[in-house]
Amino acid sequence: AQSVTQLGSHVSVSEGALVLLRCNYSSSVPPYLFWYVQYPNQGLQLLLKYTTGATLVKGINGFEAEFKKSETSFHLTKPSAHMSDAAEYFCAVSEEYGTDKLIFGTGTRLQVFP
Amino acid sequence: EAQVTQNPRYLITVTGKKLTVTCSQNMNHEYMSWYRQDPGLGLRQIYYSMNVEVTDKGDVPEGYKVSRKEKRNFPLILESPSPNQTSLYFCASKVAGAGGDTQYFGPGTRLTVL
C-alpha cells in the first residue's frame, strides 16, 4: 500500500533562510508526486507536481522539489523564505496507473520569523 | 473562473441533526472526492465518485453518505452527526483516469458537532 511520510510536523526558519520540507513515499509502482500548500482558512493549492521527465520540478512562489527514486524522496525547497510562506504544506502521492486517489502525508507547518 | 465551491463554509450543529454539505465544480471533471482534515492526520478520503451515479468508499466512510446525480455536484450527507465528525472537510475534483492530473480543492467546510 502507498504511504507518505513527512518528517517534522513543524519547521521554523528565519526570513531569508533556506526552506527544506521533507517527504518520503512508498509505492510499488512509479508514482506521481505532489506538494500542496494550505494558507490559513483556505483550501489546498497545488505548489508543484512530478509526473514524468525532469526530476527537478519548479513550482509557484519560488519553490522546487526533486524526485529521487533511489531515496524514494520528494523534498520541497526554497532558497530564501518569505514571511508570506508561512502555511501548512502537504506532500501527496498517486500511482501512475489506474487510480485517481491521492494519499496525503500528515503535513508540515512552516513558520517564518522576521 | 475554474473553481470548486462548497457550502456552507462554517457549520455548528448538534448530535443527530441531519445535514448536507454541498460541493459543485465548473470544470466538467468526472472525478470528485471528499476528504476530512484532522490535526496530525493530514487529509483522509471519505468517498469518491468516478462519474455520475458511480460512487465508492474511501478510507473513512463510516457515518457519511454521498450521491452523484449530476456531474457538477457531489453533496456529502451526515444523516446522524456525532462529535467525532467535527472536522474540516474538503471537496475536490479532477479529470478521471489521469493520475498525474491536478486535483482541485474547494475552500473547505469547518463542521462542529456538539
Tab-separated table of C-alpha atoms in Angstrom:
chain	number	residue	atom	x	y	z
A	1	ALA	CA	0.000	0.000	0.000
A	2	GLN	CA	1.131	3.502	-0.709
A	3	SER	CA	2.125	5.815	2.097
A	4	VAL	CA	3.679	9.234	2.533
A	5	THR	CA	5.870	10.349	5.410
A	6	GLN	CA	6.581	13.981	6.132
A	7	LEU	CA	9.387	14.396	8.643
A	8	GLY	CA	8.727	17.220	11.048
A	9	SER	CA	5.220	18.422	11.792
A	10	HIS	CA	6.594	21.912	12.461
A	11	VAL	CA	9.507	23.694	10.805
A	12	SER	CA	10.681	27.173	11.767
A	13	VAL	CA	13.044	29.318	9.718
A	14	SER	CA	14.149	32.924	9.665
A	15	GLU	CA	13.154	35.170	6.814
A	16	GLY	CA	15.739	34.778	4.061
A	17	ALA	CA	16.850	31.321	5.192
A	18	LEU	CA	16.613	28.098	3.221
A	19	VAL	CA	13.351	26.198	3.476
A	20	LEU	CA	13.573	22.385	3.378
A	21	LEU	CA	10.459	20.272	3.913
A	22	ARG	CA	10.971	16.528	3.730
A	23	CYS	CA	8.750	13.949	2.069
A	24	ASN	CA	9.341	10.244	1.588
A	25	TYR	CA	6.937	7.892	-0.098
A	26	SER	CA	6.434	4.211	-0.565
A	27	SER	CA	4.934	2.891	-3.741
A	28	SER	CA	5.209	-0.356	-5.627
A	29	VAL	CA	4.977	1.400	-8.976
A	30	PRO	CA	6.327	4.681	-10.323
A	31	PRO	CA	4.325	7.385	-8.616
A	32	TYR	CA	3.012	10.812	-9.337
A	33	LEU	CA	4.073	13.204	-6.563
A	34	PHE	CA	2.505	16.461	-5.449
A	35	TRP	CA	3.089	19.284	-3.000
A	36	TYR	CA	0.088	21.312	-1.885
A	37	VAL	CA	0.058	24.427	0.304
A	38	GLN	CA	-2.722	25.474	2.661
A	39	TYR	CA	-2.769	29.082	3.823
A	40	PRO	CA	-4.800	29.888	6.943
A	41	ASN	CA	-8.535	29.482	6.419
A	42	GLN	CA	-8.100	28.472	2.809
A	43	GLY	CA	-8.268	25.320	0.709
A	44	LEU	CA	-5.329	23.427	-0.731
A	45	GLN	CA	-3.441	24.922	-3.652
A	46	LEU	CA	-1.060	22.988	-5.873
A	47	LEU	CA	2.555	24.123	-5.494
A	48	LEU	CA	4.134	21.677	-7.912
A	49	LYS	CA	3.974	18.108	-9.145
A	50	TYR	CA	6.158	15.422	-10.656
A	51	THR	CA	4.695	13.173	-13.317
A	52	THR	CA	7.401	12.223	-15.821
A	53	GLY	CA	10.552	13.691	-17.285
A	54	ALA	CA	12.867	16.071	-15.473
A	55	THR	CA	13.255	15.106	-11.846
A	56	LEU	CA	13.759	18.689	-10.640
A	57	VAL	CA	10.383	20.350	-10.664
A	58	LYS	CA	9.811	24.059	-10.278
A	59	GLY	CA	6.590	25.385	-8.822
A	60	ILE	CA	4.930	28.598	-7.830
A	61	ASN	CA	6.318	31.160	-5.382
A	62	GLY	CA	9.942	30.067	-5.907
A	63	PHE	CA	9.526	26.524	-4.583
A	64	GLU	CA	11.051	23.468	-6.189
A	65	ALA	CA	11.305	19.769	-5.458
A	66	GLU	CA	13.473	16.932	-6.689
A	67	PHE	CA	12.230	13.401	-7.302
A	68	LYS	CA	14.886	10.914	-6.165
A	69	LYS	CA	13.760	7.417	-6.979
A	70	SER	CA	16.696	5.735	-5.224
A	71	GLU	CA	15.845	7.539	-1.993
A	72	THR	CA	12.043	7.464	-2.519
A	73	SER	CA	12.028	11.147	-1.666
A	74	PHE	CA	10.434	14.318	-2.967
A	75	HIS	CA	11.724	17.083	-0.691
A	76	LEU	CA	10.476	20.648	-1.124
A	77	THR	CA	12.926	23.546	-1.042
A	78	LYS	CA	13.021	27.297	-1.392
A	79	PRO	CA	16.327	29.183	-1.269
A	80	SER	CA	15.051	32.181	0.686
A	81	ALA	CA	11.990	32.134	2.929
A	82	HIS	CA	9.496	34.970	2.925
A	83	MET	CA	7.014	35.809	5.658
A	84	SER	CA	4.206	35.005	3.231
A	85	ASP	CA	5.422	31.380	3.011
A	86	ALA	CA	4.033	30.646	6.458
A	87	ALA	CA	1.453	27.927	5.851
A	88	GLU	CA	0.883	24.187	6.077
A	89	TYR	CA	2.413	22.041	3.370
A	90	PHE	CA	1.210	18.621	2.294
A	91	CYS	CA	3.022	16.029	0.232
A	92	ALA	CA	0.832	13.568	-1.683
A	93	VAL	CA	1.282	10.584	-3.974
A	94	SER	CA	-0.830	8.787	-6.527
A	95	GLU	CA	0.064	5.738	-8.548
A	96	GLU	CA	0.804	6.037	-12.205
A	97	TYR	CA	-1.836	3.615	-13.362
A	98	GLY	CA	-5.459	3.000	-12.667
A	99	THR	CA	-6.283	5.324	-9.815
A	100	ASP	CA	-7.103	8.941	-9.144
A	101	LYS	CA	-6.700	8.612	-5.395
A	102	LEU	CA	-4.285	10.902	-3.585
A	103	ILE	CA	-2.549	9.678	-0.442
A	104	PHE	CA	-1.510	12.586	1.757
A	105	GLY	CA	1.186	12.984	4.335
A	106	THR	CA	0.301	14.417	7.722
A	107	GLY	CA	1.511	17.896	6.811
A	108	THR	CA	4.287	20.260	7.898
A	109	ARG	CA	3.515	23.653	9.346
A	110	LEU	CA	6.105	26.225	8.302
A	111	GLN	CA	6.726	29.248	10.492
A	112	VAL	CA	8.845	32.133	9.244
A	113	PHE	CA	10.356	34.519	11.759
A	114	PRO	CA	11.491	38.060	10.907
B	1	GLU	CA	-13.124	31.096	-13.298
B	2	ALA	CA	-12.452	27.391	-12.776
B	3	GLN	CA	-13.368	26.508	-9.232
B	4	VAL	CA	-14.774	24.103	-6.677
B	5	THR	CA	-17.315	25.643	-4.324
B	6	GLN	CA	-18.564	24.329	-1.016
B	7	ASN	CA	-21.412	25.432	1.208
B	8	PRO	CA	-21.653	26.215	3.983
B	9	ARG	CA	-18.122	27.290	4.925
B	10	TYR	CA	-18.846	27.036	8.635
B	11	LEU	CA	-21.466	24.952	10.395
B	12	ILE	CA	-22.227	24.294	14.044
B	13	THR	CA	-24.840	21.646	14.715
B	14	VAL	CA	-25.970	19.202	17.368
B	15	THR	CA	-25.662	15.459	17.575
B	16	GLY	CA	-28.166	13.605	15.428
B	17	LYS	CA	-29.391	16.508	13.297
B	18	LYS	CA	-29.058	15.563	9.635
B	19	LEU	CA	-27.006	17.895	7.487
B	20	THR	CA	-25.746	18.202	3.925
B	21	VAL	CA	-22.602	19.921	2.703
B	22	THR	CA	-22.816	20.839	-0.953
B	23	CYS	CA	-19.970	20.712	-3.461
B	24	SER	CA	-20.028	21.966	-7.017
B	25	GLN	CA	-17.370	22.227	-9.735
B	26	ASN	CA	-17.468	24.040	-13.076
B	27	MET	CA	-14.606	22.227	-14.822
B	28	ASN	CA	-16.607	19.287	-16.210
B	29	HIS	CA	-14.498	16.880	-14.143
B	30	GLU	CA	-15.583	13.269	-13.894
B	31	TYR	CA	-13.790	12.508	-10.622
B	32	MET	CA	-14.891	14.100	-7.362
B	33	SER	CA	-13.864	13.307	-3.832
B	34	TRP	CA	-14.481	14.259	-0.219
B	35	TYR	CA	-11.740	14.468	2.411
B	36	ARG	CA	-11.636	15.273	6.071
B	37	GLN	CA	-8.650	17.017	7.634
B	38	ASP	CA	-7.780	16.455	11.267
B	39	PRO	CA	-4.706	17.719	13.154
B	40	GLY	CA	-1.801	15.318	12.887
B	41	LEU	CA	-3.633	13.059	10.458
B	42	GLY	CA	-3.469	15.016	7.221
B	43	LEU	CA	-6.288	14.538	4.717
B	44	ARG	CA	-8.178	11.278	4.581
B	45	GLN	CA	-10.564	10.316	1.816
B	46	ILE	CA	-14.203	9.752	2.795
B	47	TYR	CA	-15.903	8.935	-0.513
B	48	TYR	CA	-15.173	9.440	-4.166
B	49	SER	CA	-17.033	9.334	-7.450
B	50	MET	CA	-15.635	8.403	-10.853
B	51	ASN	CA	-18.669	9.757	-12.706
B	52	VAL	CA	-22.423	10.281	-12.459
B	53	GLU	CA	-24.107	7.520	-10.421
B	54	VAL	CA	-20.703	5.916	-9.656
B	55	THR	CA	-19.546	6.336	-6.064
B	56	ASP	CA	-17.308	4.323	-3.762
B	57	LYS	CA	-15.957	4.337	-0.238
B	58	GLY	CA	-12.649	5.905	0.647
B	59	ASP	CA	-10.645	5.257	3.778
B	60	VAL	CA	-13.028	6.700	6.388
B	61	PRO	CA	-16.608	6.346	5.071
B	62	GLU	CA	-18.426	5.438	8.313
B	63	GLY	CA	-21.194	7.890	9.171
B	64	TYR	CA	-21.248	9.562	5.753
B	65	LYS	CA	-23.257	9.244	2.545
B	66	VAL	CA	-22.818	10.789	-0.878
B	67	SER	CA	-24.705	10.994	-4.134
B	68	ARG	CA	-23.757	11.940	-7.686
B	69	LYS	CA	-26.851	12.665	-9.700
B	70	GLU	CA	-25.255	15.400	-11.790
B	71	LYS	CA	-21.698	15.679	-12.994
B	72	ARG	CA	-21.050	19.033	-11.343
B	73	ASN	CA	-22.461	18.275	-7.868
B	74	PHE	CA	-21.285	15.877	-5.166
B	75	PRO	CA	-23.027	16.511	-1.825
B	76	LEU	CA	-21.821	14.990	1.450
B	77	ILE	CA	-24.580	13.852	3.785
B	78	LEU	CA	-24.289	13.239	7.512
B	79	GLU	CA	-27.553	11.549	8.485
B	80	SER	CA	-26.854	11.469	12.236
B	81	PRO	CA	-23.776	13.564	13.006
B	82	SER	CA	-21.691	12.755	16.064
B	83	PRO	CA	-18.982	14.796	17.823
B	84	ASN	CA	-16.225	12.661	16.260
B	85	GLN	CA	-17.262	14.074	12.896
B	86	THR	CA	-16.148	17.528	13.978
B	87	SER	CA	-13.542	18.290	11.352
B	88	LEU	CA	-12.529	20.367	8.341
B	89	TYR	CA	-13.986	18.952	5.136
B	90	PHE	CA	-12.713	19.429	1.604
B	91	CYS	CA	-14.268	18.590	-1.718
B	92	ALA	CA	-12.008	18.081	-4.731
B	93	SER	CA	-12.315	17.303	-8.427
B	94	LYS	CA	-10.094	16.258	-11.329
B	95	VAL	CA	-10.111	14.605	-14.711
B	96	ALA	CA	-10.774	10.895	-14.178
B	97	GLY	CA	-8.275	8.240	-15.171
B	98	ALA	CA	-5.252	10.509	-15.313
B	99	GLY	CA	-3.315	10.021	-12.098
B	100	GLY	CA	-0.921	12.848	-12.800
B	101	ASP	CA	-3.593	15.464	-13.358
B	102	THR	CA	-4.074	18.085	-10.689
B	103	GLN	CA	-6.804	17.643	-8.102
B	104	TYR	CA	-8.563	20.962	-7.407
B	105	PHE	CA	-9.848	21.668	-3.920
B	106	GLY	CA	-12.704	23.690	-2.570
B	107	PRO	CA	-12.239	26.247	0.239
B	108	GLY	CA	-13.295	23.844	2.968
B	109	THR	CA	-16.212	23.480	5.382
B	110	ARG	CA	-15.480	23.630	9.093
B	111	LEU	CA	-18.026	21.477	10.903
B	112	THR	CA	-18.559	21.409	14.655
B	113	VAL	CA	-20.917	18.806	16.117
B	114	LEU	CA	-21.924	19.488	19.721
